mmCIF file of C-alpha atoms in Angstrom:
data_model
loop_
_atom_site.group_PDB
_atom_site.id
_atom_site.type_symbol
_atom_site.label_atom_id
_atom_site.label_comp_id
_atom_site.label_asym_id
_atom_site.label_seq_id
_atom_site.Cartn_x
_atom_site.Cartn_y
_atom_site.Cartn_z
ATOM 1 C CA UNK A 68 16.999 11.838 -17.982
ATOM 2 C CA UNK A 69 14.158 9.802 -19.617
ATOM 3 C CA UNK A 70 13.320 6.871 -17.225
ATOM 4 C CA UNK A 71 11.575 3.822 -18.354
ATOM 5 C CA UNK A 72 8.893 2.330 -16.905
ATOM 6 C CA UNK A 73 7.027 -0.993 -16.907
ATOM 7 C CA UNK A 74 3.129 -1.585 -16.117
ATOM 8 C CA UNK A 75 2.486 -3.702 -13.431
ATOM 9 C CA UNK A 76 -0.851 -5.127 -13.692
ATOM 10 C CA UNK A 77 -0.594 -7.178 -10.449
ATOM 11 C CA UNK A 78 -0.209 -4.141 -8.517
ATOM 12 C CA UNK A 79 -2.972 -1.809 -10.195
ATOM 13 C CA UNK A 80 -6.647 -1.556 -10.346
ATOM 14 C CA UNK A 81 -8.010 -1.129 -14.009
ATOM 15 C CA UNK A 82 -12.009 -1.828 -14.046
ATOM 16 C CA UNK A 83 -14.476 -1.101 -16.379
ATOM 17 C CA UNK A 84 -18.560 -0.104 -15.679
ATOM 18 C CA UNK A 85 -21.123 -0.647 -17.933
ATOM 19 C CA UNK A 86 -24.925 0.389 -16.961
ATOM 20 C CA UNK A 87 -27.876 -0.952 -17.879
ATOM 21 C CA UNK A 88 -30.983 0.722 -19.361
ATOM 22 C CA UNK A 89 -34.255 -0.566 -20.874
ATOM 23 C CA UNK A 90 -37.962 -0.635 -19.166
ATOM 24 C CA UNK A 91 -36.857 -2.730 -16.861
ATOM 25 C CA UNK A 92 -33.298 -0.848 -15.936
ATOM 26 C CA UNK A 93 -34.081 -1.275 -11.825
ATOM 27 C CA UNK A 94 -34.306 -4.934 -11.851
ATOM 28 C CA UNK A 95 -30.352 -5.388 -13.608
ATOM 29 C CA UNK A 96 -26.662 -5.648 -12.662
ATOM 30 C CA UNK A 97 -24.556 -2.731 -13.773
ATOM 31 C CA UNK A 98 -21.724 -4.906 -13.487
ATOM 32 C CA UNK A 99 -18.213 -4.421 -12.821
ATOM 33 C CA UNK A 100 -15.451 -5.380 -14.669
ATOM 34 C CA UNK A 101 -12.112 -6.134 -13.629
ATOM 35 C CA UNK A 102 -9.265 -5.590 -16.461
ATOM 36 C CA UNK A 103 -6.633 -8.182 -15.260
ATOM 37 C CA UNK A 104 -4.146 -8.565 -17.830
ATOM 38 C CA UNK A 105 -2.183 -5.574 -19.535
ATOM 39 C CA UNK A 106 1.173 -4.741 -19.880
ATOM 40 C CA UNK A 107 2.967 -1.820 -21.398
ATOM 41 C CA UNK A 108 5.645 0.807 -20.579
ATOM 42 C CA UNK A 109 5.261 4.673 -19.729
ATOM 43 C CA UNK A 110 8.766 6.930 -20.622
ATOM 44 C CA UNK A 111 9.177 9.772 -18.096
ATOM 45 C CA UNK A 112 11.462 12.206 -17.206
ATOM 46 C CA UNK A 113 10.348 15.153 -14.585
ATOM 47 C CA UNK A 114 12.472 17.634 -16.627
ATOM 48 C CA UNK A 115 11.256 17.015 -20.040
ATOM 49 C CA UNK A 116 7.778 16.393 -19.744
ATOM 50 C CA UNK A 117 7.621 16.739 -23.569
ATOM 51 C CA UNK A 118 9.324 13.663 -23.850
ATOM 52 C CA UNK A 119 6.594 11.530 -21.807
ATOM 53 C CA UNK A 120 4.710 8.722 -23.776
ATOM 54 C CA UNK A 121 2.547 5.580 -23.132
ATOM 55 C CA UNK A 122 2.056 2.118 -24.760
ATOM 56 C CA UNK A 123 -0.492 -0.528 -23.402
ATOM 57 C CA UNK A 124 -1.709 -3.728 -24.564
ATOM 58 C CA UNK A 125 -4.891 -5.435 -22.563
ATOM 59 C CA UNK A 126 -5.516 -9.218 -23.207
ATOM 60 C CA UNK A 127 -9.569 -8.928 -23.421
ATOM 61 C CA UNK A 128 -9.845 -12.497 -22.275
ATOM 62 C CA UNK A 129 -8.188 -11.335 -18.833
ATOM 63 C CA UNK A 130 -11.908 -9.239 -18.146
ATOM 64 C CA UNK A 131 -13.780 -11.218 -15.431
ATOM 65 C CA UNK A 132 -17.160 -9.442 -13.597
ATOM 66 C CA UNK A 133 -16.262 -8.830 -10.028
ATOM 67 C CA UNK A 134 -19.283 -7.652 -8.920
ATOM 68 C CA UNK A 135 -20.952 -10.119 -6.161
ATOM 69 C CA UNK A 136 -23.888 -11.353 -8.361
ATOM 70 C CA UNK A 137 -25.095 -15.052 -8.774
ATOM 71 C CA UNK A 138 -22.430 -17.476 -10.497
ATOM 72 C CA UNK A 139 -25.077 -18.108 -12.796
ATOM 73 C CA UNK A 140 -25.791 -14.306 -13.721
ATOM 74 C CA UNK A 141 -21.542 -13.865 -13.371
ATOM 75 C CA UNK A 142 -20.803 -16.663 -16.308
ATOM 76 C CA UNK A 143 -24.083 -15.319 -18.461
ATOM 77 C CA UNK A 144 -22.630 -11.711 -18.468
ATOM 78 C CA UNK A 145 -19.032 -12.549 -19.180
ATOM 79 C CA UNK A 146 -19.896 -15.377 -21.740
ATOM 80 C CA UNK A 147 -22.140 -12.520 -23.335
ATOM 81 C CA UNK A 148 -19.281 -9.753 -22.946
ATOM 82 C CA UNK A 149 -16.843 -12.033 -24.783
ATOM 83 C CA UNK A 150 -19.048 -13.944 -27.336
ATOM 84 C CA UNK A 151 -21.283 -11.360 -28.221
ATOM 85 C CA UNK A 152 -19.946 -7.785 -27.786
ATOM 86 C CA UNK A 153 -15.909 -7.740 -27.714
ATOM 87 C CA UNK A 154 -15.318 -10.801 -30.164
ATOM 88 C CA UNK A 155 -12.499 -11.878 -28.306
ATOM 89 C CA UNK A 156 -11.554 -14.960 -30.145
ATOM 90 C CA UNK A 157 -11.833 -12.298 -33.633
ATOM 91 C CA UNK A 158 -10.333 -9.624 -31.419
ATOM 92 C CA UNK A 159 -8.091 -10.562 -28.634
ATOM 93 C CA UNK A 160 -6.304 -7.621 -27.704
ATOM 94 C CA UNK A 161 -6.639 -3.801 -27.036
ATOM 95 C CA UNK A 162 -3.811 -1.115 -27.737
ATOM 96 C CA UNK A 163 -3.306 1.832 -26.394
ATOM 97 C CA UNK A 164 -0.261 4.317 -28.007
ATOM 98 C CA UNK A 165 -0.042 7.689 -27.045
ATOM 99 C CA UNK A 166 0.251 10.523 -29.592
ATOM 100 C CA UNK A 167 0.721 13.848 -27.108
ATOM 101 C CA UNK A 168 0.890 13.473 -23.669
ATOM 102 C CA UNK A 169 0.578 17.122 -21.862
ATOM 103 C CA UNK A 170 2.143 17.148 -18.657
ATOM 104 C CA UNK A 171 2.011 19.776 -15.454
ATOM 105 C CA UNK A 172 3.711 19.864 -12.505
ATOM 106 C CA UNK A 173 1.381 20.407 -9.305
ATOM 107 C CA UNK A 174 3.904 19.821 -6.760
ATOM 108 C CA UNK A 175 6.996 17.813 -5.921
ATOM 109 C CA UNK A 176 6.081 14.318 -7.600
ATOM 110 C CA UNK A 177 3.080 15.064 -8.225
ATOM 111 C CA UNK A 178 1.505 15.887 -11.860
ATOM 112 C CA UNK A 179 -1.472 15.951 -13.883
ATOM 113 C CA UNK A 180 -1.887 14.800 -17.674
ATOM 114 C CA UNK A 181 -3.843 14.732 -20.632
ATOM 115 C CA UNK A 182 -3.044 12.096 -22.743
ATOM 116 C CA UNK A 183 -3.862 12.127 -26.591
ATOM 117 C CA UNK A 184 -3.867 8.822 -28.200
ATOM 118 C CA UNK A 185 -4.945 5.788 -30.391
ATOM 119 C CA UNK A 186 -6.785 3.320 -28.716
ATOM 120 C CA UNK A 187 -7.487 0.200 -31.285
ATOM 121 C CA UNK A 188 -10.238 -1.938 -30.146
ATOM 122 C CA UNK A 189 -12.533 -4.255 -31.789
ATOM 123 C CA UNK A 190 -11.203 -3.771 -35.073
ATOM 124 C CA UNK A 191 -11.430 0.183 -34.877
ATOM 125 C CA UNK A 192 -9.088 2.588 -33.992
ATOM 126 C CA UNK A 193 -9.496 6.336 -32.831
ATOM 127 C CA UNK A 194 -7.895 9.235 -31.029
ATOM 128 C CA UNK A 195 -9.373 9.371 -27.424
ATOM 129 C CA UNK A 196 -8.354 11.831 -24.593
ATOM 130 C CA UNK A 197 -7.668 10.557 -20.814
ATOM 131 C CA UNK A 198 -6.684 12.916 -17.992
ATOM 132 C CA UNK A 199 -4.882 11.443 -15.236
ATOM 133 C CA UNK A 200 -2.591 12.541 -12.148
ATOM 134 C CA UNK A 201 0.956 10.911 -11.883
ATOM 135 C CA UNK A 202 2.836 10.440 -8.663
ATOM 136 C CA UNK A 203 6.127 9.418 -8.632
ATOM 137 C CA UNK A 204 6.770 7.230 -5.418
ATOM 138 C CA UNK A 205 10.413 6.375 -5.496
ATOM 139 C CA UNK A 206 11.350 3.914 -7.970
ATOM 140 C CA UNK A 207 7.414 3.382 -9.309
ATOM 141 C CA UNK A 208 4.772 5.887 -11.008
ATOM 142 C CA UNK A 209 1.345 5.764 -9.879
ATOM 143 C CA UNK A 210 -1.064 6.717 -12.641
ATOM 144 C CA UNK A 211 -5.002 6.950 -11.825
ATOM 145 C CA UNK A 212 -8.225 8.392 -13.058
ATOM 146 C CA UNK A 213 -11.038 7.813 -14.898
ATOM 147 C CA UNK A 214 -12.859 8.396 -18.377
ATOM 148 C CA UNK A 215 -15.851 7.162 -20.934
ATOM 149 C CA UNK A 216 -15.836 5.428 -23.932
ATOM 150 C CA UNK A 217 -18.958 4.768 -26.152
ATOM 151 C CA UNK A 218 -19.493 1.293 -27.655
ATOM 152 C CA UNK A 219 -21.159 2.314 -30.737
ATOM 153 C CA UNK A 220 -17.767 4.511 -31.508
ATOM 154 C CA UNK A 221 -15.617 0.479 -31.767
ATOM 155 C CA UNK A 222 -18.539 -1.021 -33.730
ATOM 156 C CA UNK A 223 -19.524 -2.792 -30.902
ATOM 157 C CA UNK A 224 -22.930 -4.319 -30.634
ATOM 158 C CA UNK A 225 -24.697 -3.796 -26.968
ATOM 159 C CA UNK A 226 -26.967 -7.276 -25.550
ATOM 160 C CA UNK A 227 -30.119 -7.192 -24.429
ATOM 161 C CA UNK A 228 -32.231 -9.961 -22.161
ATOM 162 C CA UNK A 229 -36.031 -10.255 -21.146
ATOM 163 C CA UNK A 230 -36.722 -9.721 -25.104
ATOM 164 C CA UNK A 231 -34.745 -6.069 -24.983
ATOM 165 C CA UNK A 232 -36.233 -5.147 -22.069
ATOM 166 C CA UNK A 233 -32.934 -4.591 -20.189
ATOM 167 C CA UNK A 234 -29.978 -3.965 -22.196
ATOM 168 C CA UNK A 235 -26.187 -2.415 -21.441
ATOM 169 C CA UNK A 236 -26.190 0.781 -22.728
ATOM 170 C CA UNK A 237 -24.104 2.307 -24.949
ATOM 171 C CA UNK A 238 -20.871 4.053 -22.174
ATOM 172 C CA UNK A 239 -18.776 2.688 -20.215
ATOM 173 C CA UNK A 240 -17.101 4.247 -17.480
ATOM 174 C CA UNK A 241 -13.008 2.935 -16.862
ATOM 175 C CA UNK A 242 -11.086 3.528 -13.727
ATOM 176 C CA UNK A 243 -7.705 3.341 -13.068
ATOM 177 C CA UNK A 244 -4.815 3.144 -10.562
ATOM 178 C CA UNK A 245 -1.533 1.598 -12.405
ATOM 179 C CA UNK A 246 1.225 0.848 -10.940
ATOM 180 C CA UNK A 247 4.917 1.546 -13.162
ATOM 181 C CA UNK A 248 7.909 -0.197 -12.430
ATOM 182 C CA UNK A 249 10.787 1.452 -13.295
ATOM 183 C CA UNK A 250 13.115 -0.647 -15.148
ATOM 184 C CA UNK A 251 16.976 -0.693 -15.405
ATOM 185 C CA UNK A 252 17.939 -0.105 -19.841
#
């Protein structure tokens, strides 16, 4: 029987790396970013794994550097991340729907995906690919793993500081451990 399942952002991890790059690479933060508010629903059912899908939606004002830098360095980066790069007043959410999820069992509760989908962000949407394992734990799912994305592929314009020479380059690397609630329909 398909089960429904609700994200439960205060219970998960979801960050985001960038890197930085430019002459003067050594001397910068590759910052971490935390991904604080997302919601969305996973359908699963351990005996039709064909059935299994994913929507998310991430409020791109929730992102906040948790890296221990200077509050000074902190409010530059995320002013800069916001303003400059993700738009979020133009653009103030990302979606996530999957198209084919691919699902194998690798033990009791325990499986590994590849999930095909359209990820719409800054204006731009395209098919990406994430692989993740899936662990049923009772009543929740635990999904986790990681994968890139390239700016340039959302029209999204990197920043650069000391007159370009240190600048974010152009992946990021995401990592995630959501937590599913499943709900009661």
């Amino acid at each position: 029987m398909l089960s429904y399942y609700e994200l439960d952002a205060n219970q998960s991890r979801f960050t985001v790396q960038a890197f930085a790059g430019g002459m003067l690479w050594a001397f910068a933060y590759n910052p971490v970013i935390a991904i604080r508010d997302f919601a969305g629903e996973v359908r699963f059912a351990p005996e039709e794994l064909d059935k299994t899908s994913l929507f998310m939606t991430i409020k791109q004002g929730s992102l906040e550097v948790i890296d221990d830098i200077p509050q000074q360095d902190r409010q530059e980066i995320e002013g800069r991340m916001h303003q400059e790069m993700l738009e979020t007043a133009i653009y103030p959410e990302i979606t996530f729907q999957s198209t084919h999820i691919s699902v194998s069992k690798v033990t009791a509760n325990w499986y590994m995906a590849e999930i095909k989908g359209a990820l719409s962000l800054h204006g731009v949407t395209r098919n990406e690919r994430i692989s993740a394992q899936v662990r049923i734990l009772g009543d929740n799912l635990r999904v986790y793993g990681e994968f890139t994305l390239q700016l340039s592929n959302y029209n999204i314009k990197s920043f650069s500081i000391a007159m370009g020479t240190v600048m974010v380059k152009d992946e990021l690397k995401f990592s995630f451990d959501i937590v599913a609630r499943k709900e009661s329909k």
